[in-house]
Each structure stands twice: as structure tokens, then as C-alpha cells.
Coordinates of C-alpha atoms and ligand atoms in Angstrom, one line a residue:
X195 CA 0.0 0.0 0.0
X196 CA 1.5 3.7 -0.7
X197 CA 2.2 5.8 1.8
X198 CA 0.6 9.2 1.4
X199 CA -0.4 10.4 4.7
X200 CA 2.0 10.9 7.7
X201 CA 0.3 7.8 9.5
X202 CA 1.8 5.8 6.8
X203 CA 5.3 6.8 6.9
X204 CA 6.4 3.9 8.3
X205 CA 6.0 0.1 6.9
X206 CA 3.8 -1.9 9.5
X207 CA 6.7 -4.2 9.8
X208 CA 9.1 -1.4 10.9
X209 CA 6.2 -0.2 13.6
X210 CA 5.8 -3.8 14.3
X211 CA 9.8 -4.2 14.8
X212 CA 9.7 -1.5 17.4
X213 CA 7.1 -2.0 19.0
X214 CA 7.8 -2.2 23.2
X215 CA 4.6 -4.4 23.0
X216 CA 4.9 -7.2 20.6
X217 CA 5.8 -9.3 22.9
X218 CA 2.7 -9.7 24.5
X219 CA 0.8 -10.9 22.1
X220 CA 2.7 -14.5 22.5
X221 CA 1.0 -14.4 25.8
X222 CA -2.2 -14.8 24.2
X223 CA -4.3 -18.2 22.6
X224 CA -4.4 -17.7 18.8
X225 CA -5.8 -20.6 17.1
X226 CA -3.4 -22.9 14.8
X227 CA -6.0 -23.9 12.4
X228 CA -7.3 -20.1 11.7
X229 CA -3.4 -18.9 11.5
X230 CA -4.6 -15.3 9.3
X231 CA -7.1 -14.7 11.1
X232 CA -7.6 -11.3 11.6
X233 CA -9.7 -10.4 15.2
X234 CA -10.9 -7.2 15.3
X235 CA -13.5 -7.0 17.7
X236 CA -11.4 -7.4 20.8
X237 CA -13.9 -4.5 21.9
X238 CA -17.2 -7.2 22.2
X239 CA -15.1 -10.4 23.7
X240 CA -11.4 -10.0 24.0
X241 CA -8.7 -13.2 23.3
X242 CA -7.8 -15.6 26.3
X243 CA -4.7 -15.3 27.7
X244 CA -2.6 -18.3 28.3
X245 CA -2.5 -17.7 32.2
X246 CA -6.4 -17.2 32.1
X247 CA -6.9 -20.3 30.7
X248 CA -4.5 -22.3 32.9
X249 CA -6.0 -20.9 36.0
X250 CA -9.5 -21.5 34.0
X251 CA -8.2 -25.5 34.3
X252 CA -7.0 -25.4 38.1
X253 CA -9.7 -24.2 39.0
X254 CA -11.8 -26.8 37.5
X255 CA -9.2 -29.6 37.3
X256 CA -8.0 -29.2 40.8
X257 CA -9.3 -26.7 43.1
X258 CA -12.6 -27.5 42.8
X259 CA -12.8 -31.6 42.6
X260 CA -10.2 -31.9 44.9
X261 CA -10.9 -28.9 47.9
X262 CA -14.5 -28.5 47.3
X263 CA -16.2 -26.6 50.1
X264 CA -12.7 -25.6 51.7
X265 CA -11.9 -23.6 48.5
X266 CA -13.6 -20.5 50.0
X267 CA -11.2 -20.6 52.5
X268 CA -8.3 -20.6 49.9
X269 CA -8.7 -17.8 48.2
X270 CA -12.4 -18.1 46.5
X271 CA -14.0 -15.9 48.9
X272 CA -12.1 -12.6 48.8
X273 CA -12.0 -12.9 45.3
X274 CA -14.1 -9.6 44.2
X275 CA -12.1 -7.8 46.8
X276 CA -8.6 -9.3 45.4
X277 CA -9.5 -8.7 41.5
X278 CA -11.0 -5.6 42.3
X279 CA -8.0 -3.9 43.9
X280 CA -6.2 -4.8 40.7
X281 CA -8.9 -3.6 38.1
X282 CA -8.6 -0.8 40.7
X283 CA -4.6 0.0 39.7
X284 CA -6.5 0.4 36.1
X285 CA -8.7 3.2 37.0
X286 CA -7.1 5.5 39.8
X287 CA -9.1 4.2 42.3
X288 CA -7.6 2.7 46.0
X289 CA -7.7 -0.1 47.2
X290 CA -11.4 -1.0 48.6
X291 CA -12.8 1.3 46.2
X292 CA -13.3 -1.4 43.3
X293 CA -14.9 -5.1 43.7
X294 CA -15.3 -7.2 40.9
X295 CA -19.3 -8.2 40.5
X296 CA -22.6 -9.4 38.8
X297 CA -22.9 -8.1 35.1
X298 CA -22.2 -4.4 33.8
X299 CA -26.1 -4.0 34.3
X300 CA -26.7 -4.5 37.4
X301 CA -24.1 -3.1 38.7
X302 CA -25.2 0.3 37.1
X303 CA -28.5 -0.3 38.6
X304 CA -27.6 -1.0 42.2
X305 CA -25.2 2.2 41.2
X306 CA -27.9 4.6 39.4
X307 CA -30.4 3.8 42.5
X308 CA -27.9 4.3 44.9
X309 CA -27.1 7.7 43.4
X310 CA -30.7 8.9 43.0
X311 CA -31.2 7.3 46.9
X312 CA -28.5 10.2 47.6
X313 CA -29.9 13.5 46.1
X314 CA -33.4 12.6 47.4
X315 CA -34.9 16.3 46.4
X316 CA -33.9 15.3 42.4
X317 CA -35.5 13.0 40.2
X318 CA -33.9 14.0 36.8
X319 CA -30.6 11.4 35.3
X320 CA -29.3 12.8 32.3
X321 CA -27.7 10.8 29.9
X322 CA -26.8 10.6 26.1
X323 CA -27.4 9.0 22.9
X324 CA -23.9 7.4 22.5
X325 CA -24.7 5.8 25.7
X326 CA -25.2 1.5 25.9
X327 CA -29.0 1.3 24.6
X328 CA -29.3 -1.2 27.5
X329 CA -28.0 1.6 30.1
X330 CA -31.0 3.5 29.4
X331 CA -32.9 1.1 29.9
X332 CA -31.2 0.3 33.0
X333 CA -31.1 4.0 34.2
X334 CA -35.0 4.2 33.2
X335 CA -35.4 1.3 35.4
X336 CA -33.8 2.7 38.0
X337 CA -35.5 6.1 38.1
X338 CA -39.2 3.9 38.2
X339 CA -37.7 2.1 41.5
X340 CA -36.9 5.7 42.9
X341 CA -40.3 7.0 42.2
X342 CA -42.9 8.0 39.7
X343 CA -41.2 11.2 39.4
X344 CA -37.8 10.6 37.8
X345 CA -37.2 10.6 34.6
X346 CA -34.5 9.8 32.6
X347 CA -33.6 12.7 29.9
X348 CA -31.1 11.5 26.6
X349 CA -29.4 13.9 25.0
X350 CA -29.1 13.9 21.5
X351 CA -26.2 13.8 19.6
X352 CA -24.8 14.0 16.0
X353 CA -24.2 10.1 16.3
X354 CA -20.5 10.7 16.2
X355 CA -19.4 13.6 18.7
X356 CA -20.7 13.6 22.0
X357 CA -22.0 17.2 23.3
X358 CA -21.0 18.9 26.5
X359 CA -23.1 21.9 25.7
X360 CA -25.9 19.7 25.6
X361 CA -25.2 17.9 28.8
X362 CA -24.8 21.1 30.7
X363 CA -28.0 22.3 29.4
X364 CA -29.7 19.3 30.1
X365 CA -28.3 19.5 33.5
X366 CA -29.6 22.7 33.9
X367 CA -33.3 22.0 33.2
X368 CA -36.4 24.3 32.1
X369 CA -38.0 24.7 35.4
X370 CA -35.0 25.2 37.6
X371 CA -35.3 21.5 39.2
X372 CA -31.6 20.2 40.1
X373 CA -30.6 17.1 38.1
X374 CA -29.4 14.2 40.2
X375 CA -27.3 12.3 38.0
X376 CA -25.2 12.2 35.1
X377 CA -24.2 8.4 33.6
X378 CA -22.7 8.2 30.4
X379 CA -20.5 5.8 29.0
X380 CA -16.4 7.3 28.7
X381 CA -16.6 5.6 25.7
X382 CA -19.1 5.4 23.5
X383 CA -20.1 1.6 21.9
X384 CA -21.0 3.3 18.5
X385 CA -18.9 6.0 17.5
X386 CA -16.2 5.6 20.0
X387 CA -16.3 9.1 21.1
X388 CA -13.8 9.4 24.2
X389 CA -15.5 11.7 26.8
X390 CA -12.6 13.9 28.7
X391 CA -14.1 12.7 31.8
X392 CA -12.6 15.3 34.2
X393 CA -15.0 18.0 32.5
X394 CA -17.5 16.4 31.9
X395 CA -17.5 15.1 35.7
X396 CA -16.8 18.6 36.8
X397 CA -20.4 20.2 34.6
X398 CA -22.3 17.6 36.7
X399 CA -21.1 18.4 40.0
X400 CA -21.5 22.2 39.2
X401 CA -25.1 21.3 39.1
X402 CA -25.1 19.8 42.0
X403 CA -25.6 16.3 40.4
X404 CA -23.7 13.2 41.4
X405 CA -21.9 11.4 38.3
X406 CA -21.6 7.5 37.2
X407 CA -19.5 6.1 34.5
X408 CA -19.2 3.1 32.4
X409 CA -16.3 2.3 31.6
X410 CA -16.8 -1.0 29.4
X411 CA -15.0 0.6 26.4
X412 CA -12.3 2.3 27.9
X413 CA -10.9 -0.1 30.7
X414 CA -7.7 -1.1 29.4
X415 CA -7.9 0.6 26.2
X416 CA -7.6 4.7 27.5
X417 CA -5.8 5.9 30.8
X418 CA -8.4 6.4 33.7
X419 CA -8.0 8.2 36.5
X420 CA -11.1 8.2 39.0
X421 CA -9.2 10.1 41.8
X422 CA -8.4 12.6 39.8
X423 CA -11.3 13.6 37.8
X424 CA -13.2 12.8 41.2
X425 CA -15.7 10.4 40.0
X426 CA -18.0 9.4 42.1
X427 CA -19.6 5.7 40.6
X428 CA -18.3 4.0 37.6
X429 CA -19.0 0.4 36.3
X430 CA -17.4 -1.9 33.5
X431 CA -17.1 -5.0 32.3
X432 CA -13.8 -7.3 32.1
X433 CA -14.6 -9.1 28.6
X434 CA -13.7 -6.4 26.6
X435 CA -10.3 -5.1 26.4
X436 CA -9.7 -6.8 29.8
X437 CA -9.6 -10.2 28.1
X438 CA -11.5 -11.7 31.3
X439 CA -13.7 -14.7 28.9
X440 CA -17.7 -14.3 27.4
X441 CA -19.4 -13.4 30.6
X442 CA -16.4 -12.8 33.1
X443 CA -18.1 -10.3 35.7
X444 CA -18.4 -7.1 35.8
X445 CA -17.0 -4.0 38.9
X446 CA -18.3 -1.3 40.0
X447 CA -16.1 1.3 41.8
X448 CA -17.9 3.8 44.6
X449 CA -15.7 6.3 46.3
X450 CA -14.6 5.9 49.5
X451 CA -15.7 9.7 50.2
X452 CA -19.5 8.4 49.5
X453 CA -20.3 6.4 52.6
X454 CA -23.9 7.6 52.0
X455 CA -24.2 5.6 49.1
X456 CA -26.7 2.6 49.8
X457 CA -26.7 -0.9 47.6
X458 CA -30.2 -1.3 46.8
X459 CA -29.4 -4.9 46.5
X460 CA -28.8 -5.7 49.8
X461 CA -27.5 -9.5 50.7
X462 CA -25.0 -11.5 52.8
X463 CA -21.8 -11.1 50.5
X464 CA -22.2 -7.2 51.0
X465 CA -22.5 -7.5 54.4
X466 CA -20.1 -6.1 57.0
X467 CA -20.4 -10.1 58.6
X468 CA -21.3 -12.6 55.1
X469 CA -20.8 -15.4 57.3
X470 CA -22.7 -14.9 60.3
X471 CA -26.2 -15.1 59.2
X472 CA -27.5 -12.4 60.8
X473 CA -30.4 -11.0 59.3
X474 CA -29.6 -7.4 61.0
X475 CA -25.6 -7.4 59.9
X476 CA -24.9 -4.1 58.6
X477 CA -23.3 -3.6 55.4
X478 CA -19.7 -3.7 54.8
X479 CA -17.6 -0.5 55.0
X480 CA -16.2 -0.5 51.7
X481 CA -17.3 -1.0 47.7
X482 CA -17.5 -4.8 49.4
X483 CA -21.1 -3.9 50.0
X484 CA -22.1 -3.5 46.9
X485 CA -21.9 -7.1 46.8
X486 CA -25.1 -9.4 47.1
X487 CA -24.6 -12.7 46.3
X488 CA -22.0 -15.4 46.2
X489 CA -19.2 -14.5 44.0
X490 CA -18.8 -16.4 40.6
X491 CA -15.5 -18.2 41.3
X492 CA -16.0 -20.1 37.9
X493 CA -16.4 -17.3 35.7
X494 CA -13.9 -14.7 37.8
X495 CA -11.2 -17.5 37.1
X496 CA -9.9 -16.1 33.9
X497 CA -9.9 -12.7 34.7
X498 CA -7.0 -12.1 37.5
X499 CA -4.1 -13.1 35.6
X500 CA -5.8 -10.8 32.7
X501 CA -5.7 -7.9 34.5
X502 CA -1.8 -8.9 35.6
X503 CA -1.1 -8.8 32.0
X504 CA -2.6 -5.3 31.2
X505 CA -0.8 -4.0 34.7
X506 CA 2.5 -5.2 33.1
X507 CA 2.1 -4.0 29.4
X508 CA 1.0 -0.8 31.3
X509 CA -2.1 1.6 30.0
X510 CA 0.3 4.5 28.5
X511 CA 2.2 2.2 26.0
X512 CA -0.8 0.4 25.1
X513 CA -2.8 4.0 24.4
X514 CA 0.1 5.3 22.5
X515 CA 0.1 1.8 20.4
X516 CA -3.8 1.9 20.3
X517 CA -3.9 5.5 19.0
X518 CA -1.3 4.9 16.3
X519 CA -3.5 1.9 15.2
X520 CA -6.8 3.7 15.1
X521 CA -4.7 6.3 13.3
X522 CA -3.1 4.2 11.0
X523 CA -6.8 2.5 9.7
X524 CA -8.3 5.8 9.3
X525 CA -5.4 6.9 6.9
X526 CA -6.0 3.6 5.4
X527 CA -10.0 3.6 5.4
X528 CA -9.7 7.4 3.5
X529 CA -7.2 6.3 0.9
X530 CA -8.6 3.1 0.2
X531 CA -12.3 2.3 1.5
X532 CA -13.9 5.7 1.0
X533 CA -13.8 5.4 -2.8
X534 CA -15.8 2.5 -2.2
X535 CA -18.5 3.6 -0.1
X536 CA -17.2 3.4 3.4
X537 CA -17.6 6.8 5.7
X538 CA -15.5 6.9 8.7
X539 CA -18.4 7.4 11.8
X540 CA -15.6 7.8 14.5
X541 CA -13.8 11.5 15.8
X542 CA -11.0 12.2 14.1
X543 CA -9.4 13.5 17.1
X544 CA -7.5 10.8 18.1
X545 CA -7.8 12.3 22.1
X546 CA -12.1 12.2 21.7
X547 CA -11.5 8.5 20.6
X548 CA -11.2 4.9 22.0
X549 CA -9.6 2.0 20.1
X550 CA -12.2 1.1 17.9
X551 CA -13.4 2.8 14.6
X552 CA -16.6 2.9 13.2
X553 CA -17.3 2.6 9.2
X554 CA -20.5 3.1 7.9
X555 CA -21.6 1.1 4.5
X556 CA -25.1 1.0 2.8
X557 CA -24.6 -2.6 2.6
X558 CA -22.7 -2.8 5.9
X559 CA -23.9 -6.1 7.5
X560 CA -23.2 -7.6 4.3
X561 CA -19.6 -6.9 4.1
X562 CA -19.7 -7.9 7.7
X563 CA -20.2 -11.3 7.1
X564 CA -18.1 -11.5 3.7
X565 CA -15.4 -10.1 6.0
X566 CA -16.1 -13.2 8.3
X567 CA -16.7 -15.8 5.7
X568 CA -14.4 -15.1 2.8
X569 CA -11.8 -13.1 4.6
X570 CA -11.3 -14.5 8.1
X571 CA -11.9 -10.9 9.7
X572 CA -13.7 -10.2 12.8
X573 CA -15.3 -7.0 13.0
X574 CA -18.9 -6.3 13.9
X575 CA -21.7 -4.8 12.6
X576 CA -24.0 -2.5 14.5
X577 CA -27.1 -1.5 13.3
X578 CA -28.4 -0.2 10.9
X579 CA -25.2 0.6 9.3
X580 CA -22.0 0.6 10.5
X581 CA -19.3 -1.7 11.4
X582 CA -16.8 -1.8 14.3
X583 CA -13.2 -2.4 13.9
X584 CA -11.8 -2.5 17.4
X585 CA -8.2 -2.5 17.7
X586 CA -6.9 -4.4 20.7
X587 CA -3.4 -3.0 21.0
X588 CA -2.1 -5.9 23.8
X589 CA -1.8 -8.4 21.1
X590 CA -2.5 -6.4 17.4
X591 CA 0.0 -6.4 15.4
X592 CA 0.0 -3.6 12.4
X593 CA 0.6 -5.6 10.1
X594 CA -3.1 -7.3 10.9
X595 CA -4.6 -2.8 10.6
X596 CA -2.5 -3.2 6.9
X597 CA -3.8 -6.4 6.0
X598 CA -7.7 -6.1 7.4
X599 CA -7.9 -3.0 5.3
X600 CA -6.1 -4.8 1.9
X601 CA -9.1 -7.7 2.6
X602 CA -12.1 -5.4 3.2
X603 CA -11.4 -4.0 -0.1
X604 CA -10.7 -7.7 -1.5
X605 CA -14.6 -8.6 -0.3
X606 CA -16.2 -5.3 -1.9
X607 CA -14.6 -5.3 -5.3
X608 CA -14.8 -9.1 -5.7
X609 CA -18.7 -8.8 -4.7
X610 CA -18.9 -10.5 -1.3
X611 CA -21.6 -8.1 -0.7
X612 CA -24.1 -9.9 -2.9
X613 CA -23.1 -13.1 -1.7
X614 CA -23.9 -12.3 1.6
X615 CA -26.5 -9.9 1.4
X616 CA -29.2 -12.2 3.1
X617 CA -27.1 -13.7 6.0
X618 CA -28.8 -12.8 9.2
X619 CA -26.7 -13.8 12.2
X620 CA -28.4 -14.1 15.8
X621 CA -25.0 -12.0 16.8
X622 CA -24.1 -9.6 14.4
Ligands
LIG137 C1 -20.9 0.2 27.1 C2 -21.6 -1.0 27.6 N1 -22.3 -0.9 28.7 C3 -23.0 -2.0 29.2 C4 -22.9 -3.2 28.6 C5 -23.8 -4.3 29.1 O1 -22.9 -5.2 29.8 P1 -23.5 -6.5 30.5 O2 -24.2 -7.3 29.4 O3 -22.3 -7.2 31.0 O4 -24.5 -6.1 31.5 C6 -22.2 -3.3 27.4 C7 -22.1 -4.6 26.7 O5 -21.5 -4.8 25.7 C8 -21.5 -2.2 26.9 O6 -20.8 -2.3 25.8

């Protein structure tokens, strides 16, 4: 491929030469019988990790068949406390701010009801378009638990570029009513707009709002730092960019300067006493009582010696490698695919963006599945019109941002679009 924009000065093998990361992708399964595959979508379901699935197998192989009930004792039970501190290294958060549990959805429940508990006198959450689909309907669910008075009020977008104006104003109301909450993902599923989550968190509190984040896009892909931008909820899931398996739970992170903040879910694993079945023990001091119910050892397995790996590869070399792969496709996408249809749906400024990319296509599903089929490339397609190429910068190589792009145009000029133009996948 030429090399007309500055992105493309250098071959992906010299990038890939020097690149302080490379080595971590040996750390990581990659099937033998799908050898050029291409996986871009390390932003849905990330790649297992060697370690991940050895303790996967001791867990099942030994530790369970062999110490059965005395297992909790050896480690199983403080596991949302022990995982969590280390997610916790990820985000700028201390140590007993962070516990690993349940799915991304409940957590932001117990989180959004909590919140709305704590600024009694409000009933308004503000949110956005870019935001999870199944976040508002999470949030909206949350606001009819609080009371027939909330509501939850989405602020429209331009489908790529999230809007602070519009936040503030929504914060601000018509009738003067303070707004009690602002949750919005950091970064956005579609367009992979990167909030600056400092300001935005700083709007909310000037209006007197308390503010929860999800951070299922951006864990492990963009620096976070909680602390510092003084966050006070944020929840995320660990099969993303965190490589943690399909359904590996989720945290949820509550600052320790919130003791007010209530778990609406209330049960024994969140208690300040889980194993004295007291029906009057009072919760637990820390995040730890956000917990409800036993932990999922099973499914938690895989997602420790994940979160070692990203801790060593370290989240400034993997944003500077993930930005000069997102940056390297869009050079790519305009020289090559946008003759051919394609329309970059992502910012352009790399420092508003994630790690994935969004292209739109009128026949984008289509070229989805070609992609899969014909190409061995794993994006996927949103609807109604875009793809997501999600660049997972732990164990990408650039030769794969090169060669996805040289295949995508393979599919559309050799017509994979009309041989797949009636596929319909139960998981797009
Ligand atoms: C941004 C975002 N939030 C929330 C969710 C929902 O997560 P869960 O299904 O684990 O509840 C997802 C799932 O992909 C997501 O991408």
C-alpha cells in the first residue's frame, strides 16, 4: 500500500519491529488452524490469555474436585475484593474502592439507584445517545424504583461527537429542578467518542448532580483516572479489552468519600459479617457492599491473571500503540475504502477517541459477514449501518490494521456483498 499520509510513513513491519509491545501478544491463545485470522473486535469479547486459561483448568481440574467446600477458604472468597483492587490500579481508584461483581447491568442499577437514593430532592438522570441502549434502559429502570417522578432525559447527539453543551443544558433543566445524576459511557459503543471525563464530571457536579461512568469501552484501552477527575460511581465489564472470557463479571467502583451511598441490593456477601447469618448485619464498609450474592468463582477465574497482563504491558504504552493503530486505519479507510463507499463514523481527534473505529456502508452487515466468511476478519456490525473495527493494542499487530484494510477492499470489489447480502446472524 502507498504511503501518502503521515500515518503511513512507516511500513507496519518497521512499527511492528519496534514495538515495546509485541511481545505480549505470545502471551495470548491464537488458534493454529485459523493462522490469518484477523480479530478485530477485541472491543465485544477480548482473546484468552494463556495464564487465564491455565487458572480456568485449576480451577476446574483441581481446586474444585479436589478442595470443594474448603476452597472458599483458599482464596475463592475474597475474590471480588482481590480482583477488584487490581482492576482498581487500572482506573485510579484505592484499594477497597473497586470489587469485581454481577454483570455491567446490574451493577449500574444498584449504582444509578444508589445515586438517586443520595440526592433525594432530584428526580432528573441525564444521559446521552452514544450511551449503551441497555444503560437507558437500565437507568430508566432505576428512576421507576426511585419514584414516579424521575425521569431519565437523553441527550441527543450527532451520532459521532458527544455534546458537553448539551449535557450542561440538560443539566440545567427548564423549570430550575436540580438534576441528580449524570451516567454516560467514557466511551461510547458506536462511535467511539472518548468523553474527557474530568470535564464532563466537573459540569455535573456544578449542578449539584452526582456522576456514574461506564467504563466497558475504555478499561484497558484509554488511561483512567477516578481520583483525579473525582468520580463518584463508575461500572465496567472485564470481557472487553480486559480479556476476562464471554461473561467474566463485571465492577463497580464507589468512592470511598460516598459512605452515603446505599446498595439497593442488599445480601449477605455485601454485608459487613457474610458469614454470620445475621439478618440485621450491617453492610460492609467499603465497595465490598455492593456485593449481594455469592461471587462467581467459575467465571472470575480467567480474569485475574488478565488484568496482571494489562498492569504489566502498562495503559500508556498500550494507548500510545492503540492511537497509532486507530490512526493508521483511518489513513488507510480514506485512501482506500472511502472510494468505495465506506464513511469513517468515528472522531477524528485521536484524544475524543477509544480504540475502535466505526465505518459506515449502505450494505454494511453484508460486508460484515463477507469479512467473516471469505476473509477471516472479525469485525462487527452494529445496526443499521456501521461496522466496528476494534483494535486491541495488547496483542495487534499492524501488520493485521494493513492487512484487514487490503481484505475489506478484496470482499467489496470481488462482490462479497451480494453473496452475503441475506445472511442474518443471531449475533451480528
Ligand atoms: C458500554 C456497555 N455498557 C454496558 C454493557 C452491558 O454489559 P452486561 O451485558 O455485562 O451487563 C455493554 C455490553 O457490551 C457495553 O458495551
Amino acid at each position: 500500500m502507498s504511503a501518502s499520509d503521515p500515518s503511513l510513513v512507516r511500513t507496519a513491519a518497521e512499527l511492528d519491529e519496534a514495538d515495546p509491545l509485541a511481545g505480549f501478544r505470545n502471551e495470548f491463545v491464537h488458534s493454529e488452524t485459523e493462522a490469518d485470522l484477523i480479530y478485530l473486535d477485541g472491543n465485544s469479547l477480548g482473546r484468552p490469555a494463556r495464564q487465564s486459561l491455565e487458572a480456568a483448568r485449576a480451577l476446574l481440574d483441581q481446586q474444585w474436585p479436589s478442595r470443594l467446600i474448603r476452597g472458599w477458604n483458599e482464596g475463592w472468597f475474597e475474590i471480588p475484593q482481590r480482583i477488584g483492587n487490581r482492576i482498581a490500579e487500572l482506573l485510579g481508584a484505592s484499594s477497597g474502592e473497586v470489587v469485581l461483581a454481577d454483570a455491567t447491568s446490574v451493577c449500574l442499577y444498584k449504582a444509578a439507584v444508589a445515586a438517586l437514593g443520595a440526592r433525594p430532592d432530584r428526580t432528573r438522570i441525564i444521559t446521552d445517545d452514544q450511551n449503551f441502549p441497555s444503560d437507558i434502559q437500565v437507568l430508566r429502570a432505576a428512576a421507576r424504583t426511585v419514584g414516579p417522578d424521575h425521569e431519565v432525559v437523553v441527550v441527543p447527539t450527532d451520532g459521532i461527537h458527544a455534546s458537553l453543551d448539551g449535557v450542561r443544558d440538560a443539566l440545567a433543566g427548564d423549570a430550575g429542578d436540580g438534576p441528580a445524576l449524570l451516567a454516560l459511557s467514557q466511551v461510547s459503543y458506536r462511535s467511539g467518542w472518548c468523553w474527557d471525563m474530568a470535564e464532563a464530571t466537573a459540569v455535573a457536579h456544578e449542578a449539584g448532580a452526582l456522576v456514574l461512568w461506564d467504563l466497558c469501552h475504555s478499561v484497558g484501552a484509554v488511561p483512567i483516572d477516578l481520583t483525579a477527575a473525582n468520580v463518584d460511581l463508575a461500572v465496567g465489564c472485564t470481557y472487553k479489552y480486559l480479556n476476562g472470557g464471554p461473561g467474566s463479571p463485571a465492577f463497580i467502583y464507589v468512592s470511598s468519600g460516598l459512605p452515603q451511598m446505599v446498595n439497593p441490593i442488599v445480601g449477605w456477601y455485601g454485608s459487613d459479617d457474610p458469614m454470620g447469618f445475621d439478618f440485621d448485619a450491617g453492610p460492609a464498609l467499603d465497595a465490598s457492599r455492593f456485593l449481594t450474592g455469592t461471587p462467581p468463582v467459575l467465571s472470575s477465574s480467567p480474569v485475574g491473571p488478565a488484568v496482571e497482563l494489562m498492569l504489566e504491558a502498562g495503559i500508556d504504552r498500550l494507548r500510545a500503540k492503540s492511537v497509532a493503530m486507530t490512526e493508521r486505519f483511518i489513513a488507510l479507510v480514506d485512501e482506500h475504502l472511502v472510494p468505495l463507499g465506506f464513511e469513517v463514523r468515528s472522531p477524528r481527534d485521536f484524544q475524543r477517541r477509544g480504540s475502535h473505529v466505526s465505518l459506515s456502508h449502505p450494505e454494511a452487515q453484508a460486508v460484515g459477514q463477507a469479512l467473516l466468511h471469505e476473509e477471516s476478519v472479525v469485525p462487527d456490525f452494529r445496526p443499521p449501518d456501521f461496522l466496528r473495527f476494534g483494535f486491541a493494542p495488547i496483542y495487534l499487530r499492524f501488520a493485521d490494521v494493513d492487512e484487514a484494510v487490503a481484505r475489506i477492499m478484496r470482499v467489496v470489489e470481488g462482490g462479497g456483498i451480494d453473496r452475503w447480502r441475506d445472511a442474518a446472524p443471531i449475533v451480528p
